[in-house]
Amino acid sequence: MEMIKAPRGTRDVLGDESWKWAYVLRHARDVAEDFGYREVHLPIFEHTELFCRGIGDTTDVVEKEMYTFLDRGDRSITLRPELTASMVRSYLEHDMRKGSQPVKLWGAGPMFRYERPQKGRYRQFWQLDVEAIGSQNAMCDLEVIDFSMELYRRLGLTNLEVLVNSVGCPKCRPVYRKVLQSFLGEKLSGLCETCNNRFDRNPLRILDCKKKECRDLTEMAPVITDSLCPECQEHFNLVQVGLKKIGASVRLDKRLVRGLDYYTKTAFEILAGELGSQNAVCGGGRYDNLSETIGGPHVPAVGFA
């Protein structure tokens, strides 16, 4: 009889390694306490609609990577692929708008995405998530970025760099979308199949393609910061000024659009220089419209994972 092994894309964390999880979480709790963030524990599975509506049905996560099944009540259930949508759902469900704002939360635990297993990437993986919900203030964006950098400093990472961009809002992003599609229209024959599929549904994601031929063809693409509305431009300026004041090493990245549909305004990644080519240690940004997408009132928010 063949021995049953762990499913492909998962792994056992044994005693000689589990201390690393405890070490990271201990530092995360310390930084969260210093910054005033409260820990929450949320369900590992949610109604599928939460992620389809929240993350966006044109994203790779929803189209290709979710573990979705019908439970015994014929309800569509999905193992969580990320935590932000669940955080906002919890904020709305428990009516946290009644208290002082923003509500500052963090959590950690296993997430699930069906993708090709490779070195350092699994179908069940852990993610730490930090969210400030209920404020439009650009200083919340700055605080979340500062939180992430402080955590990585305490974990011993050095040469930290912030990649930052603005992805606009529902007022100015449609303007940029038309400008970008006009630029990309004559280049479709040279773009990969995935980029062609994104052209009508989500053209900004074409800028995020990692294939060399696509990156070469889009190198001179118009940048979204030239199309920002006054509100988004002012917000972005405040974030950049704040990053300089806290002494962060900052690089503007016109290709940084993030892979999920709910982002608005600030988008960022943190790189750690000593980790080599795979040096992105977290990403995040502002998502002012996610609460409305999943059926709640307008609640601005920002976070990272």
CSV table of C-alpha atoms in Angstrom, one decimal:
chain,number,residue,atom,x,y,z
A,1,MET,CA,0.0,0.0,0.0
A,2,GLU,CA,1.4,3.4,-1.0
A,3,MET,CA,2.1,5.8,1.9
A,4,ILE,CA,-0.1,8.9,1.9
A,5,LYS,CA,2.0,12.1,1.7
A,6,ALA,CA,1.2,15.8,2.2
A,7,PRO,CA,-0.6,17.3,-0.8
A,8,ARG,CA,1.5,18.9,-3.5
A,9,GLY,CA,2.2,22.6,-2.7
A,10,THR,CA,2.1,22.1,1.1
A,11,ARG,CA,4.7,21.2,3.6
A,12,ASP,CA,5.2,20.2,7.2
A,13,VAL,CA,6.8,22.8,9.4
A,14,LEU,CA,8.8,20.7,11.9
A,15,GLY,CA,10.3,21.5,15.2
A,16,ASP,CA,13.7,22.6,13.9
A,17,GLU,CA,11.9,25.4,11.9
A,18,SER,CA,8.7,26.3,13.7
A,19,TRP,CA,10.7,28.6,16.0
A,20,LYS,CA,11.0,30.9,13.0
A,21,TRP,CA,7.2,31.4,12.9
A,22,ALA,CA,7.2,32.2,16.6
A,23,TYR,CA,10.1,34.6,16.2
A,24,VAL,CA,8.4,36.6,13.4
A,25,LEU,CA,5.0,36.7,15.2
A,26,ARG,CA,6.6,37.8,18.4
A,27,HIS,CA,8.2,40.8,16.7
A,28,ALA,CA,5.0,41.5,14.8
A,29,ARG,CA,3.1,41.7,18.1
A,30,ASP,CA,5.7,44.0,19.6
A,31,VAL,CA,5.6,46.4,16.6
A,32,ALA,CA,1.8,46.2,16.5
A,33,GLU,CA,1.6,47.2,20.2
A,34,ASP,CA,4.0,50.1,19.6
A,35,PHE,CA,1.9,51.4,16.7
A,36,GLY,CA,-1.5,50.7,18.3
A,37,TYR,CA,-2.7,47.9,16.2
A,38,ARG,CA,-5.0,45.1,17.6
A,39,GLU,CA,-4.7,41.5,16.7
A,40,VAL,CA,-7.7,39.7,15.2
A,41,HIS,CA,-8.3,36.0,14.2
A,42,LEU,CA,-10.6,35.6,11.2
A,43,PRO,CA,-12.1,32.5,9.4
A,44,ILE,CA,-9.9,30.5,7.1
A,45,PHE,CA,-12.9,30.2,4.7
A,46,GLU,CA,-15.4,32.8,3.6
A,47,HIS,CA,-18.3,33.0,1.1
A,48,THR,CA,-16.9,33.0,-2.4
A,49,GLU,CA,-18.7,36.2,-3.3
A,50,LEU,CA,-16.6,38.1,-0.8
A,51,PHE,CA,-13.4,37.5,-2.8
A,52,CYS,CA,-15.0,37.7,-6.3
A,53,ARG,CA,-16.5,41.1,-5.6
A,54,GLY,CA,-13.7,42.3,-3.3
A,55,ILE,CA,-10.6,41.2,-5.1
A,56,GLY,CA,-12.0,41.5,-8.7
A,57,ASP,CA,-13.2,38.8,-11.1
A,58,THR,CA,-10.5,39.7,-13.6
A,59,THR,CA,-7.6,39.1,-11.3
A,60,ASP,CA,-5.4,36.0,-11.5
A,61,VAL,CA,-6.4,35.1,-7.9
A,62,VAL,CA,-10.1,34.9,-8.7
A,63,GLU,CA,-9.7,33.5,-12.2
A,64,LYS,CA,-7.1,30.8,-11.6
A,65,GLU,CA,-6.0,30.4,-8.0
A,66,MET,CA,-8.9,30.1,-5.5
A,67,TYR,CA,-9.7,26.9,-3.7
A,68,THR,CA,-13.5,27.0,-4.1
A,69,PHE,CA,-16.1,24.3,-3.2
A,70,LEU,CA,-19.7,23.7,-2.4
A,71,ASP,CA,-20.4,22.8,1.3
A,72,ARG,CA,-23.2,20.5,2.3
A,73,GLY,CA,-25.7,23.3,2.2
A,74,ASP,CA,-24.7,24.0,-1.5
A,75,ARG,CA,-23.1,27.3,-0.5
A,76,SER,CA,-20.0,28.3,-2.5
A,77,ILE,CA,-17.1,28.5,0.0
A,78,THR,CA,-13.5,29.6,-0.7
A,79,LEU,CA,-10.4,29.1,1.4
A,80,ARG,CA,-9.1,32.6,1.9
A,81,PRO,CA,-6.4,33.6,-0.7
A,82,GLU,CA,-5.6,36.8,1.2
A,83,LEU,CA,-6.9,38.6,4.3
A,84,THR,CA,-7.8,42.2,3.4
A,85,ALA,CA,-11.3,41.4,2.1
A,86,SER,CA,-12.0,39.5,5.3
A,87,MET,CA,-10.7,42.3,7.4
A,88,VAL,CA,-13.1,44.8,5.8
A,89,ARG,CA,-15.9,42.3,6.0
A,90,SER,CA,-15.3,41.9,9.8
A,91,TYR,CA,-15.1,45.7,10.2
A,92,LEU,CA,-18.5,46.2,8.6
A,93,GLU,CA,-20.1,43.2,10.2
A,94,HIS,CA,-19.2,44.2,13.7
A,95,ASP,CA,-20.0,47.9,13.0
A,96,MET,CA,-16.6,49.2,14.0
A,97,ARG,CA,-17.5,52.5,12.4
A,98,LYS,CA,-19.1,53.5,15.7
A,99,GLY,CA,-15.8,53.8,17.5
A,100,SER,CA,-12.8,56.1,17.0
A,101,GLN,CA,-11.3,56.0,13.5
A,102,PRO,CA,-9.1,54.6,12.0
A,103,VAL,CA,-9.6,51.1,13.4
A,104,LYS,CA,-6.1,49.6,13.3
A,105,LEU,CA,-6.0,45.8,13.0
A,106,TRP,CA,-3.5,43.1,12.2
A,107,GLY,CA,-3.6,39.3,11.8
A,108,ALA,CA,-1.6,36.4,10.5
A,109,GLY,CA,-2.3,32.8,9.4
A,110,PRO,CA,-2.5,30.4,6.5
A,111,MET,CA,-3.7,31.5,3.0
A,112,PHE,CA,-4.5,29.3,0.0
A,113,ARG,CA,-3.8,29.8,-3.7
A,114,TYR,CA,-3.7,27.2,-6.4
A,115,GLU,CA,-0.5,28.0,-8.4
A,116,ARG,CA,2.5,26.1,-9.6
A,117,PRO,CA,4.6,25.1,-6.6
A,118,GLN,CA,8.2,26.3,-6.8
A,119,LYS,CA,11.0,27.3,-4.5
A,120,GLY,CA,9.7,29.5,-1.7
A,121,ARG,CA,6.1,29.4,-3.0
A,122,TYR,CA,3.4,27.0,-1.8
A,123,ARG,CA,-0.3,26.5,-2.2
A,124,GLN,CA,-0.8,26.9,1.5
A,125,PHE,CA,1.3,29.7,2.8
A,126,TRP,CA,1.4,32.1,5.8
A,127,GLN,CA,0.7,35.8,5.4
A,128,LEU,CA,0.8,38.7,7.9
A,129,ASP,CA,-1.7,41.4,7.3
A,130,VAL,CA,-1.9,45.0,8.7
A,131,GLU,CA,-4.8,47.3,8.1
A,132,ALA,CA,-5.9,50.8,9.1
A,133,ILE,CA,-9.6,51.2,8.3
A,134,GLY,CA,-11.7,54.3,8.4
A,135,SER,CA,-9.5,57.3,7.5
A,136,GLN,CA,-8.7,59.1,4.2
A,137,ASN,CA,-5.6,60.8,5.8
A,138,ALA,CA,-2.5,60.2,3.8
A,139,MET,CA,-0.6,59.9,7.1
A,140,CYS,CA,-2.3,56.5,7.5
A,141,ASP,CA,-0.6,55.4,4.3
A,142,LEU,CA,2.7,56.6,5.7
A,143,GLU,CA,2.1,54.9,9.1
A,144,VAL,CA,1.4,51.6,7.4
A,145,ILE,CA,4.6,51.8,5.4
A,146,ASP,CA,6.6,52.8,8.5
A,147,PHE,CA,5.1,49.9,10.4
A,148,SER,CA,6.3,47.5,7.7
A,149,MET,CA,9.8,48.9,7.6
A,150,GLU,CA,10.1,48.9,11.4
A,151,LEU,CA,9.0,45.2,11.5
A,152,TYR,CA,11.6,44.2,8.9
A,153,ARG,CA,14.3,46.2,10.7
A,154,ARG,CA,13.6,44.4,13.9
A,155,LEU,CA,13.8,41.1,12.0
A,156,GLY,CA,17.3,42.0,10.9
A,157,LEU,CA,16.7,43.0,7.3
A,158,THR,CA,18.8,45.9,5.9
A,159,ASN,CA,19.0,48.0,2.7
A,160,LEU,CA,15.2,48.5,2.8
A,161,GLU,CA,13.7,50.4,-0.2
A,162,VAL,CA,10.1,51.6,-0.7
A,163,LEU,CA,8.7,51.3,-4.3
A,164,VAL,CA,5.8,53.6,-4.5
A,165,ASN,CA,3.2,54.7,-7.1
A,166,SER,CA,-0.3,56.0,-7.2
A,167,VAL,CA,-3.0,54.0,-9.1
A,168,GLY,CA,-5.6,56.9,-8.9
A,169,CYS,CA,-9.2,56.6,-8.1
A,170,PRO,CA,-12.6,55.9,-9.9
A,171,LYS,CA,-12.6,59.6,-11.0
A,172,CYS,CA,-9.2,59.7,-12.7
A,173,ARG,CA,-8.3,56.0,-13.5
A,174,PRO,CA,-10.8,55.8,-16.4
A,175,VAL,CA,-9.0,58.7,-18.0
A,176,TYR,CA,-5.7,56.9,-17.7
A,177,ARG,CA,-7.3,53.7,-18.9
A,178,LYS,CA,-8.3,55.3,-22.2
A,179,VAL,CA,-4.8,56.8,-22.6
A,180,LEU,CA,-3.1,53.5,-21.9
A,181,GLN,CA,-5.4,51.5,-24.2
A,182,SER,CA,-4.7,54.0,-27.0
A,183,PHE,CA,-0.9,53.4,-26.5
A,184,LEU,CA,-1.3,49.6,-26.2
A,185,GLY,CA,-3.7,49.1,-29.1
A,186,GLU,CA,-1.1,49.0,-31.8
A,187,LYS,CA,1.2,46.7,-29.7
A,188,LEU,CA,-1.2,43.9,-29.0
A,189,SER,CA,0.2,41.5,-31.6
A,190,GLY,CA,3.5,41.6,-29.8
A,191,LEU,CA,2.1,41.1,-26.3
A,192,CYS,CA,1.5,37.7,-24.6
A,193,GLU,CA,-1.9,36.0,-24.5
A,194,THR,CA,-2.5,37.0,-20.9
A,195,CYS,CA,-1.8,40.7,-21.7
A,196,ASN,CA,-4.2,40.5,-24.7
A,197,ASN,CA,-6.9,39.1,-22.4
A,198,ARG,CA,-6.3,42.0,-20.0
A,199,PHE,CA,-6.6,44.7,-22.6
A,200,ASP,CA,-10.3,45.3,-22.4
A,201,ARG,CA,-10.9,44.1,-18.8
A,202,ASN,CA,-7.9,45.4,-16.8
A,203,PRO,CA,-5.3,47.1,-19.0
A,204,LEU,CA,-3.3,48.4,-16.1
A,205,ARG,CA,-2.3,44.9,-15.2
A,206,ILE,CA,-0.4,44.7,-18.5
A,207,LEU,CA,2.2,47.0,-17.0
A,208,ASP,CA,2.7,44.3,-14.3
A,209,CYS,CA,3.6,41.5,-16.8
A,210,LYS,CA,6.9,39.9,-16.0
A,211,LYS,CA,7.7,38.7,-19.6
A,212,LYS,CA,10.6,40.5,-21.2
A,213,GLU,CA,8.9,41.0,-24.6
A,214,CYS,CA,5.9,42.7,-22.9
A,215,ARG,CA,8.0,44.8,-20.6
A,216,ASP,CA,10.0,46.0,-23.6
A,217,LEU,CA,6.9,46.9,-25.6
A,218,THR,CA,5.4,48.9,-22.7
A,219,GLU,CA,8.6,50.6,-21.5
A,220,MET,CA,7.4,54.0,-22.9
A,221,ALA,CA,3.8,53.6,-21.8
A,222,PRO,CA,2.2,56.7,-20.4
A,223,VAL,CA,2.4,57.0,-16.7
A,224,ILE,CA,-0.7,57.2,-14.5
A,225,THR,CA,0.7,60.0,-12.4
A,226,ASP,CA,0.2,62.3,-15.4
A,227,SER,CA,-3.5,61.6,-15.3
A,228,LEU,CA,-4.2,61.9,-11.5
A,229,CYS,CA,-7.1,64.1,-10.4
A,230,PRO,CA,-6.1,67.0,-8.0
A,231,GLU,CA,-7.2,64.9,-4.9
A,232,CYS,CA,-5.1,61.9,-5.8
A,233,GLN,CA,-2.1,64.1,-6.8
A,234,GLU,CA,-2.3,65.9,-3.4
A,235,HIS,CA,-2.6,62.6,-1.6
A,236,PHE,CA,0.4,61.2,-3.4
A,237,ASN,CA,2.5,64.3,-2.8
A,238,LEU,CA,1.8,64.1,1.0
A,239,VAL,CA,2.8,60.4,1.1
A,240,GLN,CA,6.1,61.2,-0.7
A,241,VAL,CA,6.9,64.1,1.5
A,242,GLY,CA,6.2,61.9,4.6
A,243,LEU,CA,8.4,59.2,3.3
A,244,LYS,CA,11.3,61.6,3.0
A,245,LYS,CA,10.7,63.0,6.5
A,246,ILE,CA,11.0,59.5,8.0
A,247,GLY,CA,14.2,58.9,6.1
A,248,ALA,CA,13.0,56.1,3.9
A,249,SER,CA,14.8,55.1,0.8
A,250,VAL,CA,12.2,55.7,-1.9
A,251,ARG,CA,11.9,54.9,-5.6
A,252,LEU,CA,9.0,55.9,-7.8
A,253,ASP,CA,7.9,52.9,-9.9
A,254,LYS,CA,5.5,53.7,-12.8
A,255,ARG,CA,4.8,50.0,-13.3
A,256,LEU,CA,3.7,49.3,-9.8
A,257,VAL,CA,-0.1,48.7,-10.0
A,258,ARG,CA,-0.6,45.7,-7.7
A,259,GLY,CA,-2.4,42.6,-8.7
A,260,LEU,CA,-5.8,43.1,-7.0
A,261,ASP,CA,-8.6,45.4,-8.2
A,262,TYR,CA,-9.4,47.0,-4.9
A,263,TYR,CA,-6.4,49.4,-4.7
A,264,THR,CA,-6.8,53.2,-5.0
A,265,LYS,CA,-4.3,56.0,-4.7
A,266,THR,CA,-1.1,54.7,-2.9
A,267,ALA,CA,0.5,51.4,-4.0
A,268,PHE,CA,3.8,50.3,-2.5
A,269,GLU,CA,6.2,47.4,-2.1
A,270,ILE,CA,9.1,47.0,0.3
A,271,LEU,CA,12.4,45.5,-1.0
A,272,ALA,CA,15.2,44.1,1.0
A,273,GLY,CA,18.5,44.5,-0.9
A,274,GLU,CA,20.3,41.5,0.6
A,275,LEU,CA,17.7,39.0,-0.5
A,276,GLY,CA,18.8,38.9,-4.2
A,277,SER,CA,16.3,38.9,-7.2
A,278,GLN,CA,13.3,37.7,-5.1
A,279,ASN,CA,13.6,40.7,-2.7
A,280,ALA,CA,10.1,42.0,-2.3
A,281,VAL,CA,9.1,41.3,1.3
A,282,CYS,CA,5.6,42.9,1.3
A,283,GLY,CA,3.2,45.0,-0.7
A,284,GLY,CA,0.2,47.0,0.0
A,285,GLY,CA,-1.6,50.3,-0.5
A,286,ARG,CA,-4.9,52.2,-0.1
A,287,TYR,CA,-8.3,50.6,-0.9
A,288,ASP,CA,-10.9,53.2,-0.4
A,289,ASN,CA,-13.7,51.5,-2.3
A,290,LEU,CA,-13.4,47.9,-1.2
A,291,SER,CA,-16.1,48.2,1.5
A,292,GLU,CA,-18.6,49.4,-1.1
A,293,THR,CA,-17.6,46.6,-3.5
A,294,ILE,CA,-18.5,44.0,-0.9
A,295,GLY,CA,-21.8,45.6,0.0
A,296,GLY,CA,-21.1,48.1,2.7
A,297,PRO,CA,-20.9,51.9,3.0
A,298,HIS,CA,-17.9,53.9,1.9
A,299,VAL,CA,-15.0,53.2,4.3
A,300,PRO,CA,-11.5,54.4,3.3
A,301,ALA,CA,-8.6,52.1,4.3
A,302,VAL,CA,-5.0,51.2,3.8
A,303,GLY,CA,-2.9,48.1,4.5
A,304,PHE,CA,-0.1,45.7,3.7
A,305,ALA,CA,0.6,42.0,3.6
